[in-house]
Coordinates of N, CA and C in Angstrom, one line a residue:
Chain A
X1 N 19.4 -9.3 -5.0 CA 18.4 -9.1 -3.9 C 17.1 -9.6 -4.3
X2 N 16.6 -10.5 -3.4 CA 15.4 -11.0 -3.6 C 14.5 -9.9 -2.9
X3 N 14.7 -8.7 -2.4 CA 13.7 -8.1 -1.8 C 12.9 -8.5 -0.9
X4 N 11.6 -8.2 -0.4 CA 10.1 -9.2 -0.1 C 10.0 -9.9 -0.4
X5 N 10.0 -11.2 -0.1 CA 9.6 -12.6 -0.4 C 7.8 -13.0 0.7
X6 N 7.2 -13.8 0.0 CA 6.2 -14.2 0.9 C 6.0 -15.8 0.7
X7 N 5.6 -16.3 1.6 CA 5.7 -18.2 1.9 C 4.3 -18.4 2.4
X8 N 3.3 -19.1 2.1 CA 3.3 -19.2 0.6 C 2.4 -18.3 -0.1
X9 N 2.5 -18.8 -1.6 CA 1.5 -17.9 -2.3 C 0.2 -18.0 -2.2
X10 N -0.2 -19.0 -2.1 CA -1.5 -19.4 -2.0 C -1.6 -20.7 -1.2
X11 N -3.2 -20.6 -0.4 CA -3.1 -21.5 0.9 C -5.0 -21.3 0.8
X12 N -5.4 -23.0 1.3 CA -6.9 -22.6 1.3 C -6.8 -23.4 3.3
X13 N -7.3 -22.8 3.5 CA -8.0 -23.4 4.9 C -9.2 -23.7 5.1
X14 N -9.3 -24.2 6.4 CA -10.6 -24.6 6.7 C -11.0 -23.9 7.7
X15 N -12.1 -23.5 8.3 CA -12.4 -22.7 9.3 C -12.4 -23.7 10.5
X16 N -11.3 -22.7 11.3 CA -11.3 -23.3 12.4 C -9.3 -23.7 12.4
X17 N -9.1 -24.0 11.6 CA -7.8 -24.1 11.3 C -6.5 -23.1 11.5
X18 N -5.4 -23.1 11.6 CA -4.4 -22.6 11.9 C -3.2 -22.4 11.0
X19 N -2.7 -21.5 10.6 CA -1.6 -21.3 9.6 C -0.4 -20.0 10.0
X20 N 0.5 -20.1 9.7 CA 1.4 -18.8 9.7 C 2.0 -18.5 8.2
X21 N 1.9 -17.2 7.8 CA 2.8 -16.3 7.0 C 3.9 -16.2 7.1
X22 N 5.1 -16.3 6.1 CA 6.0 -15.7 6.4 C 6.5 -14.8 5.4
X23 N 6.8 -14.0 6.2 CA 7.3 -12.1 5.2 C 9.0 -12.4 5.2
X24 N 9.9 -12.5 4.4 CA 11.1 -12.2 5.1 C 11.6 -11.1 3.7
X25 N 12.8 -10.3 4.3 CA 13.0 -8.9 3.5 C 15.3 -9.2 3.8
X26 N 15.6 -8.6 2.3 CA 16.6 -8.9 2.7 C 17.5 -7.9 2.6
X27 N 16.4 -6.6 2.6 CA 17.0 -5.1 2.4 C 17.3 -4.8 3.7
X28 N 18.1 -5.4 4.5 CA 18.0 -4.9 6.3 C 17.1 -3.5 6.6
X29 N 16.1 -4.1 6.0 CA 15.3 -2.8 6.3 C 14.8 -3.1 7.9
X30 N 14.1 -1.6 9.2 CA 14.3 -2.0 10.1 C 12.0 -1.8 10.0
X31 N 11.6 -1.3 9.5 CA 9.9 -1.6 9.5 C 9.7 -2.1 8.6
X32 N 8.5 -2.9 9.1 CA 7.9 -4.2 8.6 C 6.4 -4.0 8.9
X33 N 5.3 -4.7 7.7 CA 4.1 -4.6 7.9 C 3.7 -5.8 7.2
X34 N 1.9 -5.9 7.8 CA 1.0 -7.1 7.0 C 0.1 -5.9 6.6
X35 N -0.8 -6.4 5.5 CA -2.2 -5.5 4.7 C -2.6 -6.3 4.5
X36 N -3.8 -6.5 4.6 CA -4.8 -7.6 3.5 C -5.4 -6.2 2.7
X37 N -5.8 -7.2 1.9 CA -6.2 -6.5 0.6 C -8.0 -7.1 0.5
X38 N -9.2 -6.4 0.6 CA -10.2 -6.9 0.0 C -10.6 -6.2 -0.8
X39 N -11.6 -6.7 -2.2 CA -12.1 -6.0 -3.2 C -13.2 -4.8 -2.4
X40 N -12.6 -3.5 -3.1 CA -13.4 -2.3 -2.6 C -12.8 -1.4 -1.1
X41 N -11.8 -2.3 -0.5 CA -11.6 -1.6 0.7 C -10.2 -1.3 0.5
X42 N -9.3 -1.0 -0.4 CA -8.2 -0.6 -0.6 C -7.3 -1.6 0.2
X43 N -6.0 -1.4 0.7 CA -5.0 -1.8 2.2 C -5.7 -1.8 3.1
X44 N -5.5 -2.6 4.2 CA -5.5 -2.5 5.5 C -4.6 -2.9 6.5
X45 N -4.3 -1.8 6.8 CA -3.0 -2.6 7.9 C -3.4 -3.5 9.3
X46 N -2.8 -4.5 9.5 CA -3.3 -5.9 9.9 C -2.4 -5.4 11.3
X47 N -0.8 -5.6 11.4 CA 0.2 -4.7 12.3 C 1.3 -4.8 11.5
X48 N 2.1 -3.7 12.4 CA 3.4 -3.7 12.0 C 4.6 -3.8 13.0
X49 N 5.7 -3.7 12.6 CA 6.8 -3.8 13.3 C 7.7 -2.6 12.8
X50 N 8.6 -2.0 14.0 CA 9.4 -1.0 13.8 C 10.9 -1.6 14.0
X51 N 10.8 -2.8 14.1 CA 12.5 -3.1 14.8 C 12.2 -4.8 15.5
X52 N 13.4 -5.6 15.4 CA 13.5 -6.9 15.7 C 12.5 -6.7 16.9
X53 N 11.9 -7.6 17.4 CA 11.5 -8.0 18.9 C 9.9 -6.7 19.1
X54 N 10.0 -6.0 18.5 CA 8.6 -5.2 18.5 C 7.9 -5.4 17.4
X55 N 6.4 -5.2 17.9 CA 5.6 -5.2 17.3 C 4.1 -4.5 17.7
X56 N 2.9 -3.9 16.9 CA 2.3 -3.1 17.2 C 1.0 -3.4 16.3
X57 N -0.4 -2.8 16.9 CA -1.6 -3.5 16.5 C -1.4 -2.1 14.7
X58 N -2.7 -2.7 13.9 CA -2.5 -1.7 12.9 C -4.1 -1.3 13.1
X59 N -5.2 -1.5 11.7 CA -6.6 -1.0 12.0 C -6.9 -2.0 12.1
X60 N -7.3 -3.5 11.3 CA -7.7 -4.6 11.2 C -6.7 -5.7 12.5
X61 N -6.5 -5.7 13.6 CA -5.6 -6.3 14.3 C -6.3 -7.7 14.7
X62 N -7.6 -8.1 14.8 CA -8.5 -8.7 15.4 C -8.2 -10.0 14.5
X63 N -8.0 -11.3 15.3 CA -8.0 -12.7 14.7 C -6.3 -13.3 14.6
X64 N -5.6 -12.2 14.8 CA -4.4 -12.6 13.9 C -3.2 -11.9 15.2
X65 N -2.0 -12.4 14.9 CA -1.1 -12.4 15.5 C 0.2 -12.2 14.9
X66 N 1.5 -12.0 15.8 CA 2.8 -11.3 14.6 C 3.4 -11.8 15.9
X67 N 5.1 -12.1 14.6 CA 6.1 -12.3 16.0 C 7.3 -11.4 14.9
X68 N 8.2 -10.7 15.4 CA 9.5 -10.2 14.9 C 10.6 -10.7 15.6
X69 N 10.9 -12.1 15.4 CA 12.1 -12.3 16.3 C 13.1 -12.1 15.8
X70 N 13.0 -12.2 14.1 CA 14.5 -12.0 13.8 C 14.4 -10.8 12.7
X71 N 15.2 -10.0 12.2 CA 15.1 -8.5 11.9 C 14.7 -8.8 9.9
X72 N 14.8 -9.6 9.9 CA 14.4 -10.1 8.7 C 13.5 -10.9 7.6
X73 N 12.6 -11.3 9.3 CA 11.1 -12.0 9.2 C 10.0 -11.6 9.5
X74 N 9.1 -11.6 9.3 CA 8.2 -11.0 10.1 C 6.8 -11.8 9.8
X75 N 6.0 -12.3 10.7 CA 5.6 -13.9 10.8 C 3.9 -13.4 10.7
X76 N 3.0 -13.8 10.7 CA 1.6 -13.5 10.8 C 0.7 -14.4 10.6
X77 N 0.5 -14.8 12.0 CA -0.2 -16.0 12.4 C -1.9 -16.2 12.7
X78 N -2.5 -16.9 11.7 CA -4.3 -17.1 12.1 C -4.3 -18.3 13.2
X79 N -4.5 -17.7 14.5 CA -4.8 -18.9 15.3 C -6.1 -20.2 15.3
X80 N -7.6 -19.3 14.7 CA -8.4 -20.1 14.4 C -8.8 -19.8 13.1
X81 N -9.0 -19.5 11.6 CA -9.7 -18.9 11.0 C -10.3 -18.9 10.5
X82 N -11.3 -17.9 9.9 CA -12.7 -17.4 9.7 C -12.8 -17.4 8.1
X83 N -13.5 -17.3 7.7 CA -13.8 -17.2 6.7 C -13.6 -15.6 6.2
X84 N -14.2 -14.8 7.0 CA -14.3 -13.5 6.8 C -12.5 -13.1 7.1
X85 N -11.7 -14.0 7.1 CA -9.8 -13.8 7.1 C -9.6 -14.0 5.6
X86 N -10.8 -14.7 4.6 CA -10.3 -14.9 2.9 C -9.8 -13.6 2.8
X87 N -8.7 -13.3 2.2 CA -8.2 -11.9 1.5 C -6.7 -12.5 0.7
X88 N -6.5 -11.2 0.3 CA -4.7 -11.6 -0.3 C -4.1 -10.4 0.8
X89 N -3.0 -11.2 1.0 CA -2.5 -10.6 2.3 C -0.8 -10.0 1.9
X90 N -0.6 -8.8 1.8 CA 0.6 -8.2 1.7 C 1.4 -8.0 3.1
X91 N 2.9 -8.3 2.7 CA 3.9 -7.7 3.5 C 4.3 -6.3 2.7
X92 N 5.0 -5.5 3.5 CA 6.0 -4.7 3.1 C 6.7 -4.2 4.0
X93 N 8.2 -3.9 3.7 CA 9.0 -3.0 4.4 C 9.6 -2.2 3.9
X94 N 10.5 -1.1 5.2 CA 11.0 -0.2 4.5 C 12.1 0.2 5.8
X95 N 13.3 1.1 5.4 CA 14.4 2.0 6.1 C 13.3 2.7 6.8
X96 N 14.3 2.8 8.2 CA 13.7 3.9 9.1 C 13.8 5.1 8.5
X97 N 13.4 6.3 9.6 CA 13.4 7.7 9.3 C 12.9 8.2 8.1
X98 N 12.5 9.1 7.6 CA 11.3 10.2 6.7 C 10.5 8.7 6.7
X99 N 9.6 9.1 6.4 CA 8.6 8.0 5.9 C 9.0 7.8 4.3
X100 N 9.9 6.7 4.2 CA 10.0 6.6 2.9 C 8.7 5.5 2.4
X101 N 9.2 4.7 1.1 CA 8.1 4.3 0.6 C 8.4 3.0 1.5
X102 N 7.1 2.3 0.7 CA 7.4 0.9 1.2 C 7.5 -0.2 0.0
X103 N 8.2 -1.3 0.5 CA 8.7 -2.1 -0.6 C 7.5 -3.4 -0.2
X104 N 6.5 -3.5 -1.2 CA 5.9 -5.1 -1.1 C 6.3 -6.0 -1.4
X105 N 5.9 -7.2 -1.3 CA 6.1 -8.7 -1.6 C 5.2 -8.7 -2.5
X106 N 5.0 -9.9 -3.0 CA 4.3 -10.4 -4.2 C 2.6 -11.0 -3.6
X107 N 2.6 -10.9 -2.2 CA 1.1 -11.1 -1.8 C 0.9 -12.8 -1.6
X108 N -0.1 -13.2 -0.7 CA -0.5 -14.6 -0.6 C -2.0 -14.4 -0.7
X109 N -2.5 -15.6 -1.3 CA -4.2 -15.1 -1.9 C -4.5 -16.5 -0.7
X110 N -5.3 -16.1 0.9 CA -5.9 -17.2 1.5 C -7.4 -16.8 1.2
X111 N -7.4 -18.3 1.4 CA -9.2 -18.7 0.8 C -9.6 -19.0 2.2
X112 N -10.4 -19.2 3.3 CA -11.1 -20.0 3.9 C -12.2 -20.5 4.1
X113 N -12.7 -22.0 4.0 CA -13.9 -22.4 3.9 C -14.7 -23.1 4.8
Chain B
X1 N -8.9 12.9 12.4 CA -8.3 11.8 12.1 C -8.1 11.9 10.4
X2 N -6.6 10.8 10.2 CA -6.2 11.0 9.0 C -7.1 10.0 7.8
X3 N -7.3 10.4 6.4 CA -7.8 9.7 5.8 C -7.8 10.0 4.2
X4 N -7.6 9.1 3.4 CA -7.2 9.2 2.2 C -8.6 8.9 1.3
X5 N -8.9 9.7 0.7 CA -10.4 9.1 -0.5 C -10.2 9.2 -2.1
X6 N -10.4 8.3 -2.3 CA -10.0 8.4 -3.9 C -12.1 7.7 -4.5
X7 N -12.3 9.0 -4.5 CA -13.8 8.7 -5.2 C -14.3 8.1 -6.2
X8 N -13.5 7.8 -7.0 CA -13.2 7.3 -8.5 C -13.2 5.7 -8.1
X9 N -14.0 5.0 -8.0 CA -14.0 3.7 -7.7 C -13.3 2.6 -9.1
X10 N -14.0 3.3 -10.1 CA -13.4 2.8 -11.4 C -13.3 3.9 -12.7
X11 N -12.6 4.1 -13.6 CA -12.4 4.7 -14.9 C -12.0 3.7 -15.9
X12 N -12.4 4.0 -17.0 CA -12.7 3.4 -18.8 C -12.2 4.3 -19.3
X13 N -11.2 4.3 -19.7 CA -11.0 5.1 -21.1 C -10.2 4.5 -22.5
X14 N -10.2 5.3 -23.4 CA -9.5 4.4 -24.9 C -8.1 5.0 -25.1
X15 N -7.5 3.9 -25.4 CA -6.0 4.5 -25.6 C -5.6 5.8 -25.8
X16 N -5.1 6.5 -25.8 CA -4.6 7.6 -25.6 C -5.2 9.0 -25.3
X17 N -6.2 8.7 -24.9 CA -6.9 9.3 -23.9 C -6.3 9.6 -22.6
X18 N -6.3 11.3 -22.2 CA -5.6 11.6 -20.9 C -6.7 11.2 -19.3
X19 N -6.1 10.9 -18.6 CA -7.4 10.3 -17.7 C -6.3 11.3 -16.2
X20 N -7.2 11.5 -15.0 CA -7.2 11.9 -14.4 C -7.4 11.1 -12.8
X21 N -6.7 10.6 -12.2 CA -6.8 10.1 -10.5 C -6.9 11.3 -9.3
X22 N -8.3 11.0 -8.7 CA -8.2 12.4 -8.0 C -7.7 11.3 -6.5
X23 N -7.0 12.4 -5.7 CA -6.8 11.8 -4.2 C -6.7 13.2 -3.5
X24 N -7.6 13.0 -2.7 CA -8.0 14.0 -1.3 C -7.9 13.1 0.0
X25 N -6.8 14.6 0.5 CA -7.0 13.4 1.8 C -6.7 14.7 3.0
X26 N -7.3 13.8 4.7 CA -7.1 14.6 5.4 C -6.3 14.4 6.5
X27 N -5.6 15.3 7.4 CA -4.6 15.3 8.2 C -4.5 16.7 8.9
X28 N -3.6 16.4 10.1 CA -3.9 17.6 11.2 C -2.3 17.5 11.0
X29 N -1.5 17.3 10.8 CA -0.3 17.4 10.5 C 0.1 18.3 9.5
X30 N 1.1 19.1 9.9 CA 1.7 20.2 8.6 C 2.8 19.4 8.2
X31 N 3.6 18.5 8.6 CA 4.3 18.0 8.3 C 4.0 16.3 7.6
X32 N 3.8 16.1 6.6 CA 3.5 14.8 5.8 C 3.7 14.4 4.4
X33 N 3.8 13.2 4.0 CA 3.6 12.4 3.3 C 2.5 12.0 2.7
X34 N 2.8 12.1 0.8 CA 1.5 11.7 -0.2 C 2.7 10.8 -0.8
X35 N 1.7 9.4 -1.0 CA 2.6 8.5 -1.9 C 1.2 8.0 -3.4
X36 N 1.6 7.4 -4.6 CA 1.2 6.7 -4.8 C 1.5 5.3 -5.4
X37 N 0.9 4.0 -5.8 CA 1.3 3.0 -6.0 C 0.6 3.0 -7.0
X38 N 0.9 1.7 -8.2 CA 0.3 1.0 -8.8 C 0.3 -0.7 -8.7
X39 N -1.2 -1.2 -8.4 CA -0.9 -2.9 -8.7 C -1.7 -3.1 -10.3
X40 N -0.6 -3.7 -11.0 CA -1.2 -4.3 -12.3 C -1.8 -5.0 -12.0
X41 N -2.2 -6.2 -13.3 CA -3.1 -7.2 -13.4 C -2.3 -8.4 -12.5
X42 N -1.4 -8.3 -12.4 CA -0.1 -9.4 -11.8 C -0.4 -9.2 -10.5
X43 N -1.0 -8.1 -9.7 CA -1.0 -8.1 -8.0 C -0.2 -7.6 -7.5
X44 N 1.3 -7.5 -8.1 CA 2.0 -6.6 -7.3 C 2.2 -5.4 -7.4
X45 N 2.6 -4.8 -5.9 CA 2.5 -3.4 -5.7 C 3.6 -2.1 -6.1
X46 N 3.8 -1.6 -6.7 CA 4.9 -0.9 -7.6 C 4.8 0.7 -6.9
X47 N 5.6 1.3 -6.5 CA 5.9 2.4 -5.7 C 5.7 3.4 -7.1
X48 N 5.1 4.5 -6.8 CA 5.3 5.7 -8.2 C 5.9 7.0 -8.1
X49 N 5.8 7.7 -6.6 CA 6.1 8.9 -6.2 C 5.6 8.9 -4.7
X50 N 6.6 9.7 -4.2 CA 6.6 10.2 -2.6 C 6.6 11.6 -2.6
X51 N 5.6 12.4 -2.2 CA 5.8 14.0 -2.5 C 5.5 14.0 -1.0
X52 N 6.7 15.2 -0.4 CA 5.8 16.1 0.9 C 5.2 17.1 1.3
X53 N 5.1 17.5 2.3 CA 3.9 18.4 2.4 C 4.7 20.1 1.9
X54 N 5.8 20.2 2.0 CA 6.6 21.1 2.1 C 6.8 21.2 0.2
X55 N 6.7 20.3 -0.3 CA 7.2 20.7 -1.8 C 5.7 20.9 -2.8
X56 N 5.0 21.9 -3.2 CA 3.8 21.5 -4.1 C 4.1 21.8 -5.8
X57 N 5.3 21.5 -6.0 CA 5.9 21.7 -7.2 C 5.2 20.5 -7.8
X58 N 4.6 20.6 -9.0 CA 4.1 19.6 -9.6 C 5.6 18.9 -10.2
X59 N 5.1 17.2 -10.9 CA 5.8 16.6 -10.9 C 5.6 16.0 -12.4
X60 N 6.7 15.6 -13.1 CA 5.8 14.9 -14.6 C 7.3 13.8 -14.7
X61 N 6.7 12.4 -14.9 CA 7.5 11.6 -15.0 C 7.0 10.9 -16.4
X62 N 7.7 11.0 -17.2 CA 7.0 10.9 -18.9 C 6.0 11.2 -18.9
X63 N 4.9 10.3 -18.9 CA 3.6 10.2 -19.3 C 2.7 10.3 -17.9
X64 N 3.7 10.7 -17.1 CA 2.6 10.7 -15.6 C 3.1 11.7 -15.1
X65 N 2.2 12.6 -14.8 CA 2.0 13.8 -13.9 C 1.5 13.5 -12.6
X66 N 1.6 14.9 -11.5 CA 1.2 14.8 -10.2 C 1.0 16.0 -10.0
X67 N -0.2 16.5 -9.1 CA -0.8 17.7 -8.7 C -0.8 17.9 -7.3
X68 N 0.3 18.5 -7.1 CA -0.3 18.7 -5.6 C -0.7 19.6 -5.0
X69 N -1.8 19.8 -3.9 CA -2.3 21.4 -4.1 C -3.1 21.4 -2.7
X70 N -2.0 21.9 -1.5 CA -2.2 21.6 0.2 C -4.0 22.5 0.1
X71 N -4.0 23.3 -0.8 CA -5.2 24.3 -0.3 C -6.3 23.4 -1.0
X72 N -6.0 22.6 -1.5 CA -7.8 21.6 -1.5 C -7.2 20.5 -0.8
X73 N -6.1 20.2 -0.3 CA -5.8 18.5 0.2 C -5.8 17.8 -0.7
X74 N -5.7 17.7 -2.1 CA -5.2 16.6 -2.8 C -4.0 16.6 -4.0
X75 N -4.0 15.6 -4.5 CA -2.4 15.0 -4.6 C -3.1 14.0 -5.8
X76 N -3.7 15.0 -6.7 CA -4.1 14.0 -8.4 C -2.6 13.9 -9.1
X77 N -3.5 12.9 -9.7 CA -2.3 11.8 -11.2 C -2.9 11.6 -12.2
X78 N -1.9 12.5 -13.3 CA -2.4 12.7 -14.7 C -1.6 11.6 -15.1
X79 N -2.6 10.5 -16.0 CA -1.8 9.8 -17.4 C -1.8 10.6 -18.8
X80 N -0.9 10.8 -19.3 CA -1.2 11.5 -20.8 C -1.1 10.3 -21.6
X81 N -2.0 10.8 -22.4 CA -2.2 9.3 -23.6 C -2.0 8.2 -23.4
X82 N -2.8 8.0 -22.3 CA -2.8 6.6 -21.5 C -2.4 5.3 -22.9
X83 N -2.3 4.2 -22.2 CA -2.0 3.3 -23.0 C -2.4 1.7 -22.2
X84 N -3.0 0.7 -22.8 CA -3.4 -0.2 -22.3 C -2.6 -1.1 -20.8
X85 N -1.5 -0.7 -21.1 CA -0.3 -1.2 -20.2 C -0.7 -0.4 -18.9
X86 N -1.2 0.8 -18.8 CA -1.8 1.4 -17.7 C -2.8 1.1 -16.6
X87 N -3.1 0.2 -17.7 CA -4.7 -0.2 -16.5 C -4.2 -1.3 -15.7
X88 N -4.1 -0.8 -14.4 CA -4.2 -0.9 -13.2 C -5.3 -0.8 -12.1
X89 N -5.0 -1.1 -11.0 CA -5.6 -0.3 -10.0 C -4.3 0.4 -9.0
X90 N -4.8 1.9 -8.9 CA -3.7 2.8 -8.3 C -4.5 3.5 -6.7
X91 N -3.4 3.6 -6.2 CA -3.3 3.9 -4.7 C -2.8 5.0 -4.4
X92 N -3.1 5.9 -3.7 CA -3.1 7.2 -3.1 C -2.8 6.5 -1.9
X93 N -2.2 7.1 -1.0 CA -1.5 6.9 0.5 C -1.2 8.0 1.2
X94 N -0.6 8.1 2.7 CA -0.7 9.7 3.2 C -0.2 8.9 4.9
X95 N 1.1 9.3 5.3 CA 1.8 8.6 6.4 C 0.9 8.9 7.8
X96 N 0.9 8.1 8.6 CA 0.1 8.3 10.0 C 0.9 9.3 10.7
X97 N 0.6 9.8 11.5 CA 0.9 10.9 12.6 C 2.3 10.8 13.1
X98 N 2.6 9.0 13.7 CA 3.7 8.8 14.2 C 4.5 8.6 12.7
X99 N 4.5 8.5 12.2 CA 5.1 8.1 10.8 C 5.4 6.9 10.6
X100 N 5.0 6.0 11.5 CA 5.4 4.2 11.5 C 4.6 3.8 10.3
X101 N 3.4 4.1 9.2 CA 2.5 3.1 8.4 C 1.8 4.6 7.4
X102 N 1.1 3.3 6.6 CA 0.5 4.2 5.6 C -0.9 4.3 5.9
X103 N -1.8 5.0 5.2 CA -3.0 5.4 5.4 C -3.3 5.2 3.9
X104 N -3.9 3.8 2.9 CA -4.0 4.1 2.2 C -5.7 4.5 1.7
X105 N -5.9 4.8 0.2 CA -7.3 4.9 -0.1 C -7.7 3.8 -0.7
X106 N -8.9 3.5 -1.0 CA -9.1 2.3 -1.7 C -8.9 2.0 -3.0
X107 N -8.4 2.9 -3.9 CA -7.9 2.5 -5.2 C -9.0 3.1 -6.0
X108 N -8.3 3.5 -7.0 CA -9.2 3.6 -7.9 C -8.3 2.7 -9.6
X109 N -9.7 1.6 -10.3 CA -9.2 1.2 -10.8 C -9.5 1.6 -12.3
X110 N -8.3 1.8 -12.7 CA -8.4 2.0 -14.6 C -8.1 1.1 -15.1
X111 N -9.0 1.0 -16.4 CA -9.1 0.0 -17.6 C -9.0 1.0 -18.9
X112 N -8.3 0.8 -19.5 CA -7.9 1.2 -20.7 C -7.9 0.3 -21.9
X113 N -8.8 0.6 -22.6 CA -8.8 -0.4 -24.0 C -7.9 0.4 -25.3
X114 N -7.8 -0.8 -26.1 CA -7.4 -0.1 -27.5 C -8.4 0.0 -28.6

């Protein structure tokens, strides 16, 4: 089991530029999430997904976009980006029902300049 | 509204020194979830314990303990004779209302020398 995987690890952009993440999990788990990570602000959930084909805003939803087409990807797309989008950006998922834990990925560190 | 604080922005201590992670957090829910995590120096996120609201039996997993204690709202983590391999930064967490996501705190990070 590869678990959480994330594509790629690291990525610098330009402002103004466009890129997508990809999260894929191979625990048929059925929730799926993005975080970014900045120094001093702990997690922030970006959105998540509860199931193929849905998806839902989280606290930081602004700039960015998600698609769940297939139950095992979960995509997170910068349409134009900002500089203030530099962060390292976590997936995780997990099995429905109790709120169990969540399984991360290994994180992508975007730069934008 | 829900929310997780871990006050402790950073801790220092020397090897085998016991050190202490406080996490307080708040929720209108009787029914919930306290988790915490560790990311090492490596970045990745490592799952440590899932306690609920229903069990306040303390918990000791070798050298790590857990406090849970509904009548102050928090959910501390003892290291006993910490050890340099410890220093991390660790996460307190606390499930949202619908139960879909986490509610984390901002970490509090330890450095441990020898």
């Amino acid at each position: 089991n590869a678990g959480v995987t994330q594509t790629p690890k690291f990525r610098v952009l330009k402002t103004g530029q466009s890129m997508t993440l990809l999260c894929a999990q191979d625990m048929n788990h059925e929730y799926m999430y993005w975080y970014r990570q900045d120094p001093g602000m702990g997690l922030r959930l970006i959105h998540y997904s509860v199931g193929e084909g849905t998806t839902a805003k989280g606290e930081v939803p602004d700039g960015y976009n998600v698609s769940r087409l297939k139950k095992q990807n979960f995509l997170l797309g910068l349409e134009s980006a900002a500089p203030s989008q530099t962060s390292v950006y976590f997936c995780a998922s997990r099995p429905p029902g109790l709120p169990y834990e969540q399984y991360f990925g290994p994180g992508t560190r975007l730069t934008v300049t | 509204a829900q929310k997780v604080t871990q006050a402790q922005t950073e801790i220092s201590v020397v090897e085998k020194e016991d050190v202490t992670l406080d996490c307080v957090y708040e929720t209108r829910d009787t029914t919930y979830y306290l988790f915490w995590y560790k990311q090492p120096p490596s970045g990745e996120l490592v799952f440590l314990i899932r306690r609920n609201s229903f069990d306040e039996q303390n918990e000791i997993s070798g050298r790590y303990s857990w406090n849970f204690q509904k009548s102050t709202s928090s959910f501390n983590f003892t290291i006993t004779a910490s050890q340099v391999v410890d220093s991390a930064v660790y996460f307190c967490a606390l499930n949202n209302q619908a139960g879909t996501a986490l509610i984390f705190g901002k970490g509090t990070t330890l450095s441990v020398s020898s």
